[in-house]
Amino acid sequence: MSDAKKINPRPLSPHLQVYRPQLTSVMSILHRATGFSMAVGTMMIVWMLVAAASGVEAYDTFQWFVGTVIGKLMIFGWSAAAFYHLCNGVRHLFWDMGYLFKIENAYKAGYLVLAAAALLLALFWWLLCGGAA
Amino acid sequence: MKLKWEDDGTFKSPLARARGLGAAHMGVTHWWHQRLTAVANIPLMLWLVWSVLQMQGWSYEIFTAWLAQPVNAILMILSLLSVFYHAALGSQVIAEDYIHHEGLKIFKLIGMRLFFIGAAVASIFSVLKIAFAG
Ligand code: HEM
């Protein structure tokens, strides 16, 4: 790559400073951002499991943290990221199978993903706050 | 006489070799495993989200008894394997895209691999301990 660059500089990806955001580009980078945030966020699941395996005290510390404002915010972030990445991941899988390549369909599926993720997120928090009980 | 593509001791054609081991040393395997784990993640994440919903405020006894049930222990281990592998593959692509210094990149890639392996082993061991030893 570094050698090729010297001989024949090839075009790079869009320069972000001069690139007008579009639904498709914003959703693309959001998939990356949510995926990476969740990758970091899996540490919470590791903490939960290792704490439970270590004993009551460690587990109670974890439960206490999850109940704090920061803990609640993290669960909110995790759930929002998970639902978005899940729905948009399905959109990605459709592309991989060769569908939704027409710009119009890519946009339609994009709006569908946003709606589905918002709906799932609302349902999750409604249930979490005891909505069904 | 040795042909050029026989240097590695196999009879693979350059194309076959490139297919299995492309410029990123991983080729199409990486892409395919990202998809495989993505599909597996759909039901597993839905199960995990559903479980997290119920877990709020669970005591230590309730949580460990829940996790010790075979169905939950198995689904949890499957989720951990699939999610960590998917996350490791995904993070690798991100590092490859944004880190342009070759040495630093290799360093980061190795570090991330080890990080995810460590996280997976720690969490899977914990599930097994709770399931088998209470
Ligand atoms: C819930 C089901 C999931 C589905 C259907 C899914 C689907 C996908 C797909 C199709 C890709 C490839 C996107 C591309 O080619 O650019 C991807 C990338 C990625 N995923 Fe997931 N995923 C899921 C869950 C997760 C989870 C739980 C994590 C982290 C803990 C995660 C982290 C990542 C990362 C870091 C990437 C790389 C993003 C990039 O290259 O821009 N995913 N996912």
PDB file of C-alpha atoms and ligand atoms in Angstrom:
ATOM      1  CA  MET A   1       0.000   0.000   0.000  1.00  0.00           C
ATOM      2  CA  SER A   2       2.687   2.509   1.012  1.00  0.00           C
ATOM      3  CA  ASP A   3       4.690   1.717  -2.137  1.00  0.00           C
ATOM      4  CA  ALA A   4       1.653   1.937  -4.378  1.00  0.00           C
ATOM      5  CA  LYS A   5       0.792   5.290  -2.911  1.00  0.00           C
ATOM      6  CA  LYS A   6       4.057   6.834  -4.024  1.00  0.00           C
ATOM      7  CA  ILE A   7       3.805   5.585  -7.587  1.00  0.00           C
ATOM      8  CA  ASN A   8       0.127   6.061  -8.231  1.00  0.00           C
ATOM      9  CA  PRO A   9      -1.946   7.929  -5.674  1.00  0.00           C
ATOM     10  CA  ARG A  10      -5.431   6.442  -5.810  1.00  0.00           C
ATOM     11  CA  PRO A  11      -8.619   8.172  -4.729  1.00  0.00           C
ATOM     12  CA  LEU A  12      -9.414   7.782  -1.048  1.00  0.00           C
ATOM     13  CA  SER A  13     -12.785   7.486   0.604  1.00  0.00           C
ATOM     14  CA  PRO A  14     -14.915  10.652   0.733  1.00  0.00           C
ATOM     15  CA  HIS A  15     -13.326  13.575   2.489  1.00  0.00           C
ATOM     16  CA  LEU A  16     -15.546  14.006   5.502  1.00  0.00           C
ATOM     17  CA  GLN A  17     -15.076  17.775   5.650  1.00  0.00           C
ATOM     18  CA  VAL A  18     -16.685  18.286   2.255  1.00  0.00           C
ATOM     19  CA  TYR A  19     -19.074  15.341   2.238  1.00  0.00           C
ATOM     20  CA  ARG A  20     -22.766  16.117   2.625  1.00  0.00           C
ATOM     21  CA  PRO A  21     -24.279  13.677   5.123  1.00  0.00           C
ATOM     22  CA  GLN A  22     -27.019  11.500   3.685  1.00  0.00           C
ATOM     23  CA  LEU A  23     -29.262   8.937   5.312  1.00  0.00           C
ATOM     24  CA  THR A  24     -27.187   6.147   3.800  1.00  0.00           C
ATOM     25  CA  SER A  25     -23.817   7.517   4.886  1.00  0.00           C
ATOM     26  CA  VAL A  26     -24.982   8.402   8.397  1.00  0.00           C
ATOM     27  CA  MET A  27     -26.544   4.967   8.869  1.00  0.00           C
ATOM     28  CA  SER A  28     -23.362   3.346   7.618  1.00  0.00           C
ATOM     29  CA  ILE A  29     -21.143   5.056  10.151  1.00  0.00           C
ATOM     30  CA  LEU A  30     -23.745   4.447  12.866  1.00  0.00           C
ATOM     31  CA  HIS A  31     -23.481   0.716  12.213  1.00  0.00           C
ATOM     32  CA  ARG A  32     -19.776   0.964  12.861  1.00  0.00           C
ATOM     33  CA  ALA A  33     -20.180   3.180  15.922  1.00  0.00           C
ATOM     34  CA  THR A  34     -22.839   0.954  17.498  1.00  0.00           C
ATOM     35  CA  GLY A  35     -20.864  -2.202  16.714  1.00  0.00           C
ATOM     36  CA  PHE A  36     -17.735  -0.839  18.314  1.00  0.00           C
ATOM     37  CA  SER A  37     -19.562   0.584  21.331  1.00  0.00           C
ATOM     38  CA  MET A  38     -21.150  -2.794  21.942  1.00  0.00           C
ATOM     39  CA  ALA A  39     -17.770  -4.479  21.595  1.00  0.00           C
ATOM     40  CA  VAL A  40     -16.518  -2.240  24.408  1.00  0.00           C
ATOM     41  CA  GLY A  41     -19.816  -2.641  26.265  1.00  0.00           C
ATOM     42  CA  THR A  42     -19.527  -6.439  26.389  1.00  0.00           C
ATOM     43  CA  MET A  43     -17.177  -5.762  29.306  1.00  0.00           C
ATOM     44  CA  MET A  44     -20.317  -5.207  31.382  1.00  0.00           C
ATOM     45  CA  ILE A  45     -21.506  -8.723  30.592  1.00  0.00           C
ATOM     46  CA  VAL A  46     -18.081 -10.089  31.485  1.00  0.00           C
ATOM     47  CA  TRP A  47     -18.201  -8.169  34.761  1.00  0.00           C
ATOM     48  CA  MET A  48     -21.683  -9.517  35.519  1.00  0.00           C
ATOM     49  CA  LEU A  49     -20.684 -13.147  34.915  1.00  0.00           C
ATOM     50  CA  VAL A  50     -17.297 -13.010  36.645  1.00  0.00           C
ATOM     51  CA  ALA A  51     -18.900 -11.231  39.607  1.00  0.00           C
ATOM     52  CA  ALA A  52     -21.619 -13.871  39.884  1.00  0.00           C
ATOM     53  CA  ALA A  53     -18.975 -16.600  39.759  1.00  0.00           C
ATOM     54  CA  SER A  54     -16.935 -14.843  42.440  1.00  0.00           C
ATOM     55  CA  GLY A  55     -19.638 -14.624  45.088  1.00  0.00           C
ATOM     56  CA  VAL A  56     -22.408 -12.581  46.675  1.00  0.00           C
ATOM     57  CA  GLU A  57     -20.368  -9.486  47.424  1.00  0.00           C
ATOM     58  CA  ALA A  58     -18.970  -9.039  43.938  1.00  0.00           C
ATOM     59  CA  TYR A  59     -22.401  -9.685  42.448  1.00  0.00           C
ATOM     60  CA  ASP A  60     -24.056  -7.146  44.750  1.00  0.00           C
ATOM     61  CA  THR A  61     -21.486  -4.533  43.733  1.00  0.00           C
ATOM     62  CA  PHE A  62     -22.390  -5.145  40.117  1.00  0.00           C
ATOM     63  CA  GLN A  63     -26.130  -4.914  40.825  1.00  0.00           C
ATOM     64  CA  TRP A  64     -25.542  -1.702  42.758  1.00  0.00           C
ATOM     65  CA  PHE A  65     -23.645  -0.176  39.827  1.00  0.00           C
ATOM     66  CA  VAL A  66     -26.322  -1.144  37.326  1.00  0.00           C
ATOM     67  CA  GLY A  67     -28.873   0.632  39.530  1.00  0.00           C
ATOM     68  CA  THR A  68     -26.985   3.939  39.559  1.00  0.00           C
ATOM     69  CA  VAL A  69     -27.686   6.705  37.050  1.00  0.00           C
ATOM     70  CA  ILE A  70     -24.499   5.879  35.154  1.00  0.00           C
ATOM     71  CA  GLY A  71     -25.479   2.215  35.081  1.00  0.00           C
ATOM     72  CA  LYS A  72     -28.947   3.058  33.768  1.00  0.00           C
ATOM     73  CA  LEU A  73     -27.466   5.323  31.097  1.00  0.00           C
ATOM     74  CA  MET A  74     -25.172   2.481  30.044  1.00  0.00           C
ATOM     75  CA  ILE A  75     -28.106   0.084  29.726  1.00  0.00           C
ATOM     76  CA  PHE A  76     -29.897   2.703  27.669  1.00  0.00           C
ATOM     77  CA  GLY A  77     -26.888   3.104  25.394  1.00  0.00           C
ATOM     78  CA  TRP A  78     -26.451  -0.650  25.116  1.00  0.00           C
ATOM     79  CA  SER A  79     -30.108  -1.269  24.233  1.00  0.00           C
ATOM     80  CA  ALA A  80     -30.236   1.574  21.686  1.00  0.00           C
ATOM     81  CA  ALA A  81     -27.006   0.385  20.048  1.00  0.00           C
ATOM     82  CA  ALA A  82     -28.125  -3.255  20.082  1.00  0.00           C
ATOM     83  CA  PHE A  83     -31.501  -2.628  18.457  1.00  0.00           C
ATOM     84  CA  TYR A  84     -30.062  -0.324  15.811  1.00  0.00           C
ATOM     85  CA  HIS A  85     -27.156  -2.644  14.970  1.00  0.00           C
ATOM     86  CA  LEU A  86     -29.453  -5.677  14.920  1.00  0.00           C
ATOM     87  CA  CYS A  87     -31.966  -4.109  12.514  1.00  0.00           C
ATOM     88  CA  ASN A  88     -29.343  -2.515  10.308  1.00  0.00           C
ATOM     89  CA  GLY A  89     -27.343  -5.753  10.408  1.00  0.00           C
ATOM     90  CA  VAL A  90     -30.321  -7.471   8.794  1.00  0.00           C
ATOM     91  CA  ARG A  91     -30.293  -4.730   6.124  1.00  0.00           C
ATOM     92  CA  HIS A  92     -26.604  -5.516   5.575  1.00  0.00           C
ATOM     93  CA  LEU A  93     -27.396  -9.218   5.203  1.00  0.00           C
ATOM     94  CA  PHE A  94     -29.994  -8.412   2.541  1.00  0.00           C
ATOM     95  CA  TRP A  95     -27.339  -6.477   0.633  1.00  0.00           C
ATOM     96  CA  ASP A  96     -25.016  -9.459   0.944  1.00  0.00           C
ATOM     97  CA  MET A  97     -27.717 -11.607  -0.659  1.00  0.00           C
ATOM     98  CA  GLY A  98     -27.959  -9.140  -3.509  1.00  0.00           C
ATOM     99  CA  TYR A  99     -31.117  -7.213  -2.598  1.00  0.00           C
ATOM    100  CA  LEU A 100     -31.868  -3.550  -1.879  1.00  0.00           C
ATOM    101  CA  PHE A 101     -29.211  -2.134  -4.186  1.00  0.00           C
ATOM    102  CA  LYS A 102     -31.497   0.313  -5.963  1.00  0.00           C
ATOM    103  CA  ILE A 103     -30.966   3.659  -4.249  1.00  0.00           C
ATOM    104  CA  GLU A 104     -34.683   3.954  -3.647  1.00  0.00           C
ATOM    105  CA  ASN A 105     -34.850   0.570  -1.910  1.00  0.00           C
ATOM    106  CA  ALA A 106     -31.724   1.220   0.130  1.00  0.00           C
ATOM    107  CA  TYR A 107     -33.451   4.355   1.447  1.00  0.00           C
ATOM    108  CA  LYS A 108     -36.773   2.607   2.105  1.00  0.00           C
ATOM    109  CA  ALA A 109     -35.026  -0.165   4.035  1.00  0.00           C
ATOM    110  CA  GLY A 110     -33.059   2.509   5.892  1.00  0.00           C
ATOM    111  CA  TYR A 111     -36.230   4.214   7.118  1.00  0.00           C
ATOM    112  CA  LEU A 112     -37.686   0.813   8.002  1.00  0.00           C
ATOM    113  CA  VAL A 113     -34.596   0.005  10.085  1.00  0.00           C
ATOM    114  CA  LEU A 114     -34.849   3.310  11.962  1.00  0.00           C
ATOM    115  CA  ALA A 115     -38.535   2.753  12.668  1.00  0.00           C
ATOM    116  CA  ALA A 116     -38.059  -0.866  13.765  1.00  0.00           C
ATOM    117  CA  ALA A 117     -35.128   0.009  16.035  1.00  0.00           C
ATOM    118  CA  ALA A 118     -37.073   2.875  17.647  1.00  0.00           C
ATOM    119  CA  LEU A 119     -40.079   0.603  18.168  1.00  0.00           C
ATOM    120  CA  LEU A 120     -37.999  -2.164  19.756  1.00  0.00           C
ATOM    121  CA  LEU A 121     -36.231   0.370  21.966  1.00  0.00           C
ATOM    122  CA  ALA A 122     -39.553   1.816  23.136  1.00  0.00           C
ATOM    123  CA  LEU A 123     -40.930  -1.665  23.789  1.00  0.00           C
ATOM    124  CA  PHE A 124     -37.798  -2.639  25.735  1.00  0.00           C
ATOM    125  CA  TRP A 125     -37.992   0.379  28.032  1.00  0.00           C
ATOM    126  CA  TRP A 126     -41.729   0.070  28.458  1.00  0.00           C
ATOM    127  CA  LEU A 127     -41.235  -3.522  29.635  1.00  0.00           C
ATOM    128  CA  LEU A 128     -38.205  -2.557  31.729  1.00  0.00           C
ATOM    129  CA  CYS A 129     -40.257   0.053  33.565  1.00  0.00           C
ATOM    130  CA  GLY A 130     -42.858  -2.599  34.362  1.00  0.00           C
ATOM    131  CA  GLY A 131     -45.217  -1.757  31.523  1.00  0.00           C
ATOM    132  CA  ALA A 132     -46.638  -5.267  31.170  1.00  0.00           C
ATOM    133  CA  ALA A 133     -47.173  -5.806  34.895  1.00  0.00           C
TER     134      ALA A 133
ATOM    135  CA  MET B   1      12.086 -27.475 -11.326  1.00  0.00           C
ATOM    136  CA  LYS B   2       9.825 -25.631  -9.002  1.00  0.00           C
ATOM    137  CA  LEU B   3       6.977 -23.467 -10.186  1.00  0.00           C
ATOM    138  CA  LYS B   4       6.522 -20.094  -8.581  1.00  0.00           C
ATOM    139  CA  TRP B   5       3.322 -20.946  -6.730  1.00  0.00           C
ATOM    140  CA  GLU B   6       4.776 -24.151  -5.347  1.00  0.00           C
ATOM    141  CA  ASP B   7       7.067 -22.251  -3.027  1.00  0.00           C
ATOM    142  CA  ASP B   8       4.918 -22.904  -0.011  1.00  0.00           C
ATOM    143  CA  GLY B   9       5.073 -26.624  -0.619  1.00  0.00           C
ATOM    144  CA  THR B  10       1.445 -26.930  -1.727  1.00  0.00           C
ATOM    145  CA  PHE B  11       0.018 -27.290  -5.209  1.00  0.00           C
ATOM    146  CA  LYS B  12      -2.459 -24.458  -4.831  1.00  0.00           C
ATOM    147  CA  SER B  13      -2.806 -22.131  -7.774  1.00  0.00           C
ATOM    148  CA  PRO B  14      -2.222 -18.435  -7.056  1.00  0.00           C
ATOM    149  CA  LEU B  15      -5.979 -17.902  -7.315  1.00  0.00           C
ATOM    150  CA  ALA B  16      -6.791 -20.629  -4.812  1.00  0.00           C
ATOM    151  CA  ARG B  17      -4.208 -19.227  -2.486  1.00  0.00           C
ATOM    152  CA  ALA B  18      -5.527 -15.688  -2.818  1.00  0.00           C
ATOM    153  CA  ARG B  19      -9.062 -16.892  -2.157  1.00  0.00           C
ATOM    154  CA  GLY B  20      -8.104 -18.514   1.089  1.00  0.00           C
ATOM    155  CA  LEU B  21      -5.450 -16.060   2.165  1.00  0.00           C
ATOM    156  CA  GLY B  22      -5.836 -12.658   0.613  1.00  0.00           C
ATOM    157  CA  ALA B  23      -3.904  -9.468   0.995  1.00  0.00           C
ATOM    158  CA  ALA B  24      -5.086  -9.057   4.593  1.00  0.00           C
ATOM    159  CA  HIS B  25      -3.775 -12.571   5.360  1.00  0.00           C
ATOM    160  CA  MET B  26      -7.336 -13.696   6.021  1.00  0.00           C
ATOM    161  CA  GLY B  27      -9.132 -13.419   2.702  1.00  0.00           C
ATOM    162  CA  VAL B  28     -12.751 -14.238   2.390  1.00  0.00           C
ATOM    163  CA  THR B  29     -12.831 -16.298   5.602  1.00  0.00           C
ATOM    164  CA  HIS B  30     -12.959 -13.158   7.681  1.00  0.00           C
ATOM    165  CA  TRP B  31     -15.880 -11.728   5.716  1.00  0.00           C
ATOM    166  CA  TRP B  32     -17.744 -15.022   5.793  1.00  0.00           C
ATOM    167  CA  HIS B  33     -17.322 -15.540   9.536  1.00  0.00           C
ATOM    168  CA  GLN B  34     -18.548 -11.999  10.146  1.00  0.00           C
ATOM    169  CA  ARG B  35     -21.770 -12.964   8.313  1.00  0.00           C
ATOM    170  CA  LEU B  36     -22.033 -16.351   9.992  1.00  0.00           C
ATOM    171  CA  THR B  37     -21.782 -14.812  13.443  1.00  0.00           C
ATOM    172  CA  ALA B  38     -24.117 -11.973  12.401  1.00  0.00           C
ATOM    173  CA  VAL B  39     -26.848 -14.486  11.579  1.00  0.00           C
ATOM    174  CA  ALA B  40     -26.206 -16.400  14.803  1.00  0.00           C
ATOM    175  CA  ASN B  41     -26.265 -13.136  16.745  1.00  0.00           C
ATOM    176  CA  ILE B  42     -29.847 -12.318  15.737  1.00  0.00           C
ATOM    177  CA  PRO B  43     -31.625 -14.961  17.858  1.00  0.00           C
ATOM    178  CA  LEU B  44     -28.914 -14.941  20.514  1.00  0.00           C
ATOM    179  CA  MET B  45     -29.051 -11.171  21.032  1.00  0.00           C
ATOM    180  CA  LEU B  46     -32.844 -11.238  21.163  1.00  0.00           C
ATOM    181  CA  TRP B  47     -32.589 -13.905  23.860  1.00  0.00           C
ATOM    182  CA  LEU B  48     -29.956 -11.863  25.721  1.00  0.00           C
ATOM    183  CA  VAL B  49     -32.031  -8.680  25.568  1.00  0.00           C
ATOM    184  CA  TRP B  50     -35.071 -10.615  26.755  1.00  0.00           C
ATOM    185  CA  SER B  51     -33.048 -12.071  29.643  1.00  0.00           C
ATOM    186  CA  VAL B  52     -31.634  -8.675  30.653  1.00  0.00           C
ATOM    187  CA  LEU B  53     -35.226  -7.446  30.875  1.00  0.00           C
ATOM    188  CA  GLN B  54     -36.032 -10.033  33.525  1.00  0.00           C
ATOM    189  CA  MET B  55     -32.748  -9.702  35.442  1.00  0.00           C
ATOM    190  CA  GLN B  56     -33.336  -6.260  36.910  1.00  0.00           C
ATOM    191  CA  GLY B  57     -32.794  -6.414  40.656  1.00  0.00           C
ATOM    192  CA  TRP B  58     -32.311 -10.160  40.785  1.00  0.00           C
ATOM    193  CA  SER B  59     -30.608 -11.396  43.937  1.00  0.00           C
ATOM    194  CA  TYR B  60     -27.429 -13.454  43.798  1.00  0.00           C
ATOM    195  CA  GLU B  61     -29.387 -16.655  44.514  1.00  0.00           C
ATOM    196  CA  ILE B  62     -31.942 -16.074  41.776  1.00  0.00           C
ATOM    197  CA  PHE B  63     -29.324 -15.077  39.217  1.00  0.00           C
ATOM    198  CA  THR B  64     -27.020 -18.044  39.798  1.00  0.00           C
ATOM    199  CA  ALA B  65     -29.950 -20.489  39.899  1.00  0.00           C
ATOM    200  CA  TRP B  66     -31.173 -19.057  36.596  1.00  0.00           C
ATOM    201  CA  LEU B  67     -27.741 -19.295  34.977  1.00  0.00           C
ATOM    202  CA  ALA B  68     -27.211 -22.847  36.265  1.00  0.00           C
ATOM    203  CA  GLN B  69     -30.173 -24.107  34.258  1.00  0.00           C
ATOM    204  CA  PRO B  70     -28.810 -25.920  31.181  1.00  0.00           C
ATOM    205  CA  VAL B  71     -30.886 -23.949  28.670  1.00  0.00           C
ATOM    206  CA  ASN B  72     -29.660 -20.625  30.023  1.00  0.00           C
ATOM    207  CA  ALA B  73     -26.051 -21.746  30.487  1.00  0.00           C
ATOM    208  CA  ILE B  74     -25.920 -23.124  26.943  1.00  0.00           C
ATOM    209  CA  LEU B  75     -27.540 -20.071  25.364  1.00  0.00           C
ATOM    210  CA  MET B  76     -25.249 -17.774  27.350  1.00  0.00           C
ATOM    211  CA  ILE B  77     -22.100 -19.618  26.226  1.00  0.00           C
ATOM    212  CA  LEU B  78     -23.289 -19.648  22.607  1.00  0.00           C
ATOM    213  CA  SER B  79     -23.999 -15.917  22.830  1.00  0.00           C
ATOM    214  CA  LEU B  80     -20.578 -15.212  24.288  1.00  0.00           C
ATOM    215  CA  LEU B  81     -18.782 -17.223  21.613  1.00  0.00           C
ATOM    216  CA  SER B  82     -20.719 -15.717  18.733  1.00  0.00           C
ATOM    217  CA  VAL B  83     -20.713 -12.133  20.006  1.00  0.00           C
ATOM    218  CA  PHE B  84     -17.040 -12.066  20.982  1.00  0.00           C
ATOM    219  CA  TYR B  85     -15.932 -13.603  17.712  1.00  0.00           C
ATOM    220  CA  HIS B  86     -18.134 -11.195  15.747  1.00  0.00           C
ATOM    221  CA  ALA B  87     -16.876  -8.251  17.795  1.00  0.00           C
ATOM    222  CA  ALA B  88     -13.235  -9.304  17.348  1.00  0.00           C
ATOM    223  CA  LEU B  89     -13.646  -9.608  13.573  1.00  0.00           C
ATOM    224  CA  GLY B  90     -15.502  -6.285  13.394  1.00  0.00           C
ATOM    225  CA  SER B  91     -13.015  -4.378  15.528  1.00  0.00           C
ATOM    226  CA  GLN B  92     -10.212  -5.728  13.377  1.00  0.00           C
ATOM    227  CA  VAL B  93     -11.770  -4.206  10.254  1.00  0.00           C
ATOM    228  CA  ILE B  94     -12.139  -0.871  12.020  1.00  0.00           C
ATOM    229  CA  ALA B  95      -8.484  -0.910  13.104  1.00  0.00           C
ATOM    230  CA  GLU B  96      -7.372  -1.842   9.598  1.00  0.00           C
ATOM    231  CA  ASP B  97      -9.339   1.084   8.191  1.00  0.00           C
ATOM    232  CA  TYR B  98      -8.166   3.784  10.562  1.00  0.00           C
ATOM    233  CA  ILE B  99      -4.680   2.881  11.706  1.00  0.00           C
ATOM    234  CA  HIS B 100      -2.229   3.484   8.928  1.00  0.00           C
ATOM    235  CA  HIS B 101       1.052   2.908  10.693  1.00  0.00           C
ATOM    236  CA  GLU B 102       1.906  -0.725   9.979  1.00  0.00           C
ATOM    237  CA  GLY B 103       3.685  -1.496  13.250  1.00  0.00           C
ATOM    238  CA  LEU B 104       1.030   0.154  15.375  1.00  0.00           C
ATOM    239  CA  LYS B 105      -1.666  -1.638  13.416  1.00  0.00           C
ATOM    240  CA  ILE B 106      -0.177  -5.091  14.001  1.00  0.00           C
ATOM    241  CA  PHE B 107       0.266  -4.199  17.659  1.00  0.00           C
ATOM    242  CA  LYS B 108      -3.389  -3.172  17.935  1.00  0.00           C
ATOM    243  CA  LEU B 109      -4.639  -6.227  16.063  1.00  0.00           C
ATOM    244  CA  ILE B 110      -2.744  -8.597  18.328  1.00  0.00           C
ATOM    245  CA  GLY B 111      -3.849  -6.655  21.394  1.00  0.00           C
ATOM    246  CA  MET B 112      -7.502  -6.786  20.390  1.00  0.00           C
ATOM    247  CA  ARG B 113      -7.362 -10.496  19.643  1.00  0.00           C
ATOM    248  CA  LEU B 114      -5.875 -11.215  23.038  1.00  0.00           C
ATOM    249  CA  PHE B 115      -8.364  -8.898  24.710  1.00  0.00           C
ATOM    250  CA  PHE B 116     -11.381 -10.678  23.214  1.00  0.00           C
ATOM    251  CA  ILE B 117      -9.933 -14.129  23.897  1.00  0.00           C
ATOM    252  CA  GLY B 118      -9.341 -13.131  27.508  1.00  0.00           C
ATOM    253  CA  ALA B 119     -12.857 -11.733  27.871  1.00  0.00           C
ATOM    254  CA  ALA B 120     -14.406 -14.825  26.299  1.00  0.00           C
ATOM    255  CA  VAL B 121     -12.449 -17.249  28.485  1.00  0.00           C
ATOM    256  CA  ALA B 122     -13.205 -15.291  31.666  1.00  0.00           C
ATOM    257  CA  SER B 123     -16.935 -15.108  30.994  1.00  0.00           C
ATOM    258  CA  ILE B 124     -17.338 -18.688  29.741  1.00  0.00           C
ATOM    259  CA  PHE B 125     -15.364 -20.034  32.690  1.00  0.00           C
ATOM    260  CA  SER B 126     -17.683 -18.076  34.995  1.00  0.00           C
ATOM    261  CA  VAL B 127     -20.797 -19.568  33.422  1.00  0.00           C
ATOM    262  CA  LEU B 128     -19.352 -23.083  33.729  1.00  0.00           C
ATOM    263  CA  LYS B 129     -18.373 -22.543  37.339  1.00  0.00           C
ATOM    264  CA  ILE B 130     -21.870 -21.372  38.240  1.00  0.00           C
ATOM    265  CA  ALA B 131     -23.442 -24.229  36.290  1.00  0.00           C
ATOM    266  CA  PHE B 132     -21.240 -27.007  37.678  1.00  0.00           C
ATOM    267  CA  ALA B 133     -20.090 -25.784  41.076  1.00  0.00           C
ATOM    268  CA  GLY B 134     -22.898 -23.395  42.050  1.00  0.00           C
TER     269      GLY B 134
HETATM  270  C1  HEM C   1     -27.602  -8.613  16.867  1.00  0.00           C
HETATM  271  C2  HEM C   1     -27.207  -9.175  15.801  1.00  0.00           C
HETATM  272  C3  HEM C   1     -26.101  -8.626  14.943  1.00  0.00           C
HETATM  273  C4  HEM C   1     -26.147  -8.559  13.598  1.00  0.00           C
HETATM  274  C5  HEM C   1     -27.302  -9.033  12.696  1.00  0.00           C
HETATM  275  C6  HEM C   1     -24.897  -7.967  13.156  1.00  0.00           C
HETATM  276  C7  HEM C   1     -24.548  -7.773  11.841  1.00  0.00           C
HETATM  277  C8  HEM C   1     -23.381  -7.235  11.399  1.00  0.00           C
HETATM  278  C9  HEM C   1     -22.946  -7.158  10.028  1.00  0.00           C
HETATM  279  C10 HEM C   1     -23.718  -7.689   8.820  1.00  0.00           C
HETATM  280  C11 HEM C   1     -21.740  -6.544  10.008  1.00  0.00           C
HETATM  281  C12 HEM C   1     -20.883  -6.236   8.775  1.00  0.00           C
HETATM  282  C13 HEM C   1     -21.113  -4.827   8.347  1.00  0.00           C
HETATM  283  C14 HEM C   1     -20.224  -4.387   7.227  1.00  0.00           C
HETATM  284  O1  HEM C   1     -19.913  -5.172   6.334  1.00  0.00           O
HETATM  285  O2  HEM C   1     -19.840  -3.204   7.218  1.00  0.00           O
HETATM  286  C15 HEM C   1     -21.410  -6.209  11.356  1.00  0.00           C
HETATM  287  C16 HEM C   1     -20.272  -5.535  11.739  1.00  0.00           C
HETATM  288  C17 HEM C   1     -19.893  -5.321  13.051  1.00  0.00           C
HETATM  289  N1  HEM C   1     -20.550  -5.750  14.184  1.00  0.00           N
HETATM  290 FE1  HEM C   1     -22.336  -6.692  14.210  1.00  0.00          FE
HETATM  291  N2  HEM C   1     -24.124  -7.668  14.246  1.00  0.00           N
HETATM  292  C18 HEM C   1     -24.816  -8.059  15.362  1.00  0.00           C
HETATM  293  C19 HEM C   1     -24.394  -7.944  16.676  1.00  0.00           C
HETATM  294  C20 HEM C   1     -23.205  -7.351  17.082  1.00  0.00           C
HETATM  295  C21 HEM C   1     -22.740  -7.257  18.439  1.00  0.00           C
HETATM  296  C22 HEM C   1     -23.486  -7.765  19.665  1.00  0.00           C
HETATM  297  C23 HEM C   1     -21.536  -6.600  18.404  1.00  0.00           C
HETATM  298  C24 HEM C   1     -20.579  -6.209  19.514  1.00  0.00           C
HETATM  299  C25 HEM C   1     -20.583  -6.678  20.704  1.00  0.00           C
HETATM  300  C26 HEM C   1     -21.248  -6.285  17.041  1.00  0.00           C
HETATM  301  C27 HEM C   1     -20.131  -5.619  16.603  1.00  0.00           C
HETATM  302  C28 HEM C   1     -19.816  -5.372  15.286  1.00  0.00           C
HETATM  303  C29 HEM C   1     -18.651  -4.638  14.844  1.00  0.00           C
HETATM  304  C30 HEM C   1     -17.572  -4.016  15.735  1.00  0.00           C
HETATM  305  C31 HEM C   1     -18.712  -4.603  13.440  1.00  0.00           C
HETATM  306  C32 HEM C   1     -17.711  -3.962  12.479  1.00  0.00           C
HETATM  307  C33 HEM C   1     -18.301  -2.681  11.964  1.00  0.00           C
HETATM  308  C34 HEM C   1     -17.636  -2.171  10.722  1.00  0.00           C
HETATM  309  O3  HEM C   1     -16.849  -2.877  10.086  1.00  0.00           O
HETATM  310  O4  HEM C   1     -17.908  -1.028  10.372  1.00  0.00           O
HETATM  311  N3  HEM C   1     -22.274  -6.752  16.254  1.00  0.00           N
HETATM  312  N4  HEM C   1     -22.409  -6.635  12.200  1.00  0.00           N
END
